[in-house]
mmCIF file of C-alpha atoms in Angstrom:
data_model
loop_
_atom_site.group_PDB
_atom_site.id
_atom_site.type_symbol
_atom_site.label_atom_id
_atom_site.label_comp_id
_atom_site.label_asym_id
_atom_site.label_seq_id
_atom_site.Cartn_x
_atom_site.Cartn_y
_atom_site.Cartn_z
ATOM 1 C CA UNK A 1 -33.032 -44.875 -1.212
ATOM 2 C CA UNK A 2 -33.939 -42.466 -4.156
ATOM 3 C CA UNK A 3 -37.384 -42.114 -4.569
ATOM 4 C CA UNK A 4 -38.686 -41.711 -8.548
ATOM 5 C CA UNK A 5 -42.249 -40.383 -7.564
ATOM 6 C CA UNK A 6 -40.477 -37.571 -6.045
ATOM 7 C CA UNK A 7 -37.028 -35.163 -6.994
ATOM 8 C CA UNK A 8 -34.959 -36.283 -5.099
ATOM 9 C CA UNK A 9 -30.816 -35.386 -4.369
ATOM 10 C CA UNK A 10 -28.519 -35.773 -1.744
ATOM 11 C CA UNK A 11 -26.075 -32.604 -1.158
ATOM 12 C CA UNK A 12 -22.502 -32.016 1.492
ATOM 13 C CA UNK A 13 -22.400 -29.511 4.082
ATOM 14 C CA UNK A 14 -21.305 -26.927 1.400
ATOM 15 C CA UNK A 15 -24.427 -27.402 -0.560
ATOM 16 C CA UNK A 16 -22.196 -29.363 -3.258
ATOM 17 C CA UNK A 17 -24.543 -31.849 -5.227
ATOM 18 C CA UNK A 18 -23.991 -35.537 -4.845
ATOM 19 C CA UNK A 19 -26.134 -37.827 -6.421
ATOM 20 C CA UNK A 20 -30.022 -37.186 -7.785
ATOM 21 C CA UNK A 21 -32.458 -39.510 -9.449
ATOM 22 C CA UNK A 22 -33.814 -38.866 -13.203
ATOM 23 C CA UNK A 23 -36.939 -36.718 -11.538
ATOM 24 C CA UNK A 24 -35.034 -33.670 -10.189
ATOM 25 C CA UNK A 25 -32.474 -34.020 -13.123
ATOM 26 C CA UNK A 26 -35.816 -33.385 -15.563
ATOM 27 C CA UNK A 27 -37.372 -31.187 -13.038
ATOM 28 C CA UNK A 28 -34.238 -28.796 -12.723
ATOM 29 C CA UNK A 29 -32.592 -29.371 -16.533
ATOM 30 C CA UNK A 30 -29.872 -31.004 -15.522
ATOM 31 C CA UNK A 31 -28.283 -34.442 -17.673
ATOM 32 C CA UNK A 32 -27.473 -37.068 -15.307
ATOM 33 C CA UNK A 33 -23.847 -37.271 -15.706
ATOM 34 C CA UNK A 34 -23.649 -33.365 -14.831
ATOM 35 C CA UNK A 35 -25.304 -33.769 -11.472
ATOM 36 C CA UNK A 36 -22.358 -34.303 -9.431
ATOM 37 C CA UNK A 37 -20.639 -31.358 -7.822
ATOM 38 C CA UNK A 38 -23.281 -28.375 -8.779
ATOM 39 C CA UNK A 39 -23.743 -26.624 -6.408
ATOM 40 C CA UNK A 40 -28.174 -26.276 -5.189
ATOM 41 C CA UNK A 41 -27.978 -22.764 -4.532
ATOM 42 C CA UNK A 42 -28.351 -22.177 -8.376
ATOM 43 C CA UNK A 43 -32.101 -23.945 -8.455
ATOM 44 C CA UNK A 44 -32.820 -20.960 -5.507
ATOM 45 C CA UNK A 45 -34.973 -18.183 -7.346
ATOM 46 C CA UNK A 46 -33.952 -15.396 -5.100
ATOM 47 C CA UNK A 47 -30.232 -15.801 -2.737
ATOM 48 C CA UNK A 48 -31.918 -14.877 0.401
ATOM 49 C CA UNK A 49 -33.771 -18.199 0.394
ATOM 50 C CA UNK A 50 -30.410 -20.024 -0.133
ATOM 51 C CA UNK A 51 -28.976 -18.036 2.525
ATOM 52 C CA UNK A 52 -31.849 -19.087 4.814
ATOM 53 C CA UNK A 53 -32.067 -22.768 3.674
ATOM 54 C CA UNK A 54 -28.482 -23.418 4.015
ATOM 55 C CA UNK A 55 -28.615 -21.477 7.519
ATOM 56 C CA UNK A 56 -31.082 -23.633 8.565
ATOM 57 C CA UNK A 57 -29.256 -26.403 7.481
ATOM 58 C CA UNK A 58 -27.958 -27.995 10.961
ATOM 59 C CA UNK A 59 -31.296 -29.289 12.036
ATOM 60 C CA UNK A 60 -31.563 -32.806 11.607
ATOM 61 C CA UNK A 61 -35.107 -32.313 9.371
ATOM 62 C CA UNK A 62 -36.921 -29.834 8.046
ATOM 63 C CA UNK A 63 -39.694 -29.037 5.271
ATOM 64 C CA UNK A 64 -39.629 -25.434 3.424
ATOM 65 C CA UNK A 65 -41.614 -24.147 0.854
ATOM 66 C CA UNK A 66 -39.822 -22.041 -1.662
ATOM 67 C CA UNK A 67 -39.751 -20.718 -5.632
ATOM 68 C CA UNK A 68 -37.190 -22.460 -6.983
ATOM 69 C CA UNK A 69 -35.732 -22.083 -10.651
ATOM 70 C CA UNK A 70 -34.568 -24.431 -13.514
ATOM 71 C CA UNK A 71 -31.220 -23.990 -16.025
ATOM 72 C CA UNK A 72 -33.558 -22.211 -18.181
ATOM 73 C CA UNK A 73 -34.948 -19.813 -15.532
ATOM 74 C CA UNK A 74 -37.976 -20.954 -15.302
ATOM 75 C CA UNK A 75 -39.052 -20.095 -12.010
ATOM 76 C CA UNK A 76 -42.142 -22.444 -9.448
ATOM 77 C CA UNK A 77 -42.998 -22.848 -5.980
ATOM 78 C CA UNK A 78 -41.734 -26.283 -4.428
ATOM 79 C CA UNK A 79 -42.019 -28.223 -1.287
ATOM 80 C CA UNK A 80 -38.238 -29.283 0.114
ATOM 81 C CA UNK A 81 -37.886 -31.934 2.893
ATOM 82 C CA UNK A 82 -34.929 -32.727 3.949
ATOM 83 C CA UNK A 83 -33.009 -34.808 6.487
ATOM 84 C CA UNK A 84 -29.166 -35.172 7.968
ATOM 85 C CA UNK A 85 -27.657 -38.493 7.649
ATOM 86 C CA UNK A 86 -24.244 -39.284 8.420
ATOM 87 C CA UNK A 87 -22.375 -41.394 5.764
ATOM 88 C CA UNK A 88 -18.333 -42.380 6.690
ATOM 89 C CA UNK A 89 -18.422 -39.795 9.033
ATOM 90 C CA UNK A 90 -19.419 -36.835 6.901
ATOM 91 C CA UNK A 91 -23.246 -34.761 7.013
ATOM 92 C CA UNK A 92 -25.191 -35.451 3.981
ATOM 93 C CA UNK A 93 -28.410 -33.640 3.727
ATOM 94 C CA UNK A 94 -31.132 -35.868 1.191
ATOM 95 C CA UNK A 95 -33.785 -33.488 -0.150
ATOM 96 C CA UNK A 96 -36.956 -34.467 -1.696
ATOM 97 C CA UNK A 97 -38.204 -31.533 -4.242
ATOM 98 C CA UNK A 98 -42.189 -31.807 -4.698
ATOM 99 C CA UNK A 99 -43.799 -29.166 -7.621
ATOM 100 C CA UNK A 100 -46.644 -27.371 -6.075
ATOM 101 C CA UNK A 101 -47.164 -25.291 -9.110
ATOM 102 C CA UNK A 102 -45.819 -22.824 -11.840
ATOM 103 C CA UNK A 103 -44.817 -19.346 -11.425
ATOM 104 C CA UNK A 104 -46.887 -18.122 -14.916
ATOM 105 C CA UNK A 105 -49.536 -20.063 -13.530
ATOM 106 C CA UNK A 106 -52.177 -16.978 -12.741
ATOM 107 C CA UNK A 107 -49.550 -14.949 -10.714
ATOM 108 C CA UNK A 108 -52.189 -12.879 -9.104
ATOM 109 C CA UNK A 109 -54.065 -16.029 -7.271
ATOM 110 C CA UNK A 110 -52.423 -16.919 -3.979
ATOM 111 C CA UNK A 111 -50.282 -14.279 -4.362
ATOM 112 C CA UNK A 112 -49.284 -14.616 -0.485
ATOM 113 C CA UNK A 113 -48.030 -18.026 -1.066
ATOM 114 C CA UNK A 114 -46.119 -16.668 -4.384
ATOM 115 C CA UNK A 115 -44.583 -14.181 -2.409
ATOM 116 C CA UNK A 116 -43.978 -16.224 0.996
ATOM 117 C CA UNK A 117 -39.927 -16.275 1.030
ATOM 118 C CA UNK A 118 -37.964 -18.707 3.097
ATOM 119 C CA UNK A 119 -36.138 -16.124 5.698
ATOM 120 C CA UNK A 120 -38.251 -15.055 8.591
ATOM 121 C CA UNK A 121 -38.019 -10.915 8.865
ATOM 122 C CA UNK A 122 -36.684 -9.333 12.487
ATOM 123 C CA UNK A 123 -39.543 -8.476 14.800
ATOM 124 C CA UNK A 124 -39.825 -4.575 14.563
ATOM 125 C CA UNK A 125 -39.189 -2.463 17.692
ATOM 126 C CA UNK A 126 -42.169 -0.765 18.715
ATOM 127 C CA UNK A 127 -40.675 2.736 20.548
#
C-alpha cells in the first residue's frame, strides 16, 4: 500500500493527515509518531495552491505540480498524484510526493516552471 521509493501519505476530506511512510516523513521533517492529524496545507509554499489543491480535491485522480515546503521552510518543486478511495465509508485521498528539484537550485533556470502555481487565473475580458 505505501510505497518507500516514493513520499507517500494518505489524508481525510479536511486535509487532516493520516498515515505516511518514512520517505515523506524525511522529505517534509516530520518524526513518525507526529504524522497523524497535521494538517498538508502546511507543506504548501504559497495558500493559493492549497486552496486550489484542496478545491480540486473531489476528482477521483489527479497529478499537480507544485513548490512545496518542509518544517524548516525549505521550499522545492514536487510532483503530487493522488487518488480517492473509500475506506468504511469515508473519502481518503493517498498522495504520492515525487522531488523534482530544489528551490536554491539556480532559481533563474526554468524560471516558468519555478513560478507555475497550482490555480488556473480567470480568462480576461477583452472589451
Amino acid at each position: 500500500m505505501k510505497s518507500e521509493k516514493s513520499a507517500f501519505c494518505e489524508i481525510n476530506v479536511h486535509g487532516r493527515l493520516l498515515a505516511a511512510n518514512q520517505k515523506f516523513c524525511s522529505l517534509f521533517g516530520y518524526k513518525a509518531q507526529e504524522v497523524e492529524w497535521h494538517y498538508i496545507r502546511d507543506i504548501f509554499r504559497y495558500s493559493k495552491d492549497w486552496t486550489a489543491f484542496i478545491h480540486k480535491a473531489t476528482s477521483k485522480a489527479a497529478h499537480y505540480i507544485v513548490r512545496l515546503k518542509n518544517r524548516k521552510g525549505r521550499s522545492f518543486m514536487a510532483s503530487i498524484s493522488r487518488d480517492a478511495i473509500e475506506i468504511n465509508g469515508k473519502i481518503v485521498y493517498r498522495n504520492t510526493f515525487q522531488k523534482i528539484k530544489d528551490s536554491a537550485e539556480n532559481p533563474m533556470k526554468d524560471c516558468s516552471l519555478t513560478e507555475q502555481e497550482l490555480y488556473e487565473p480567470q480568462a480576461s475580458i477583452a472589451l
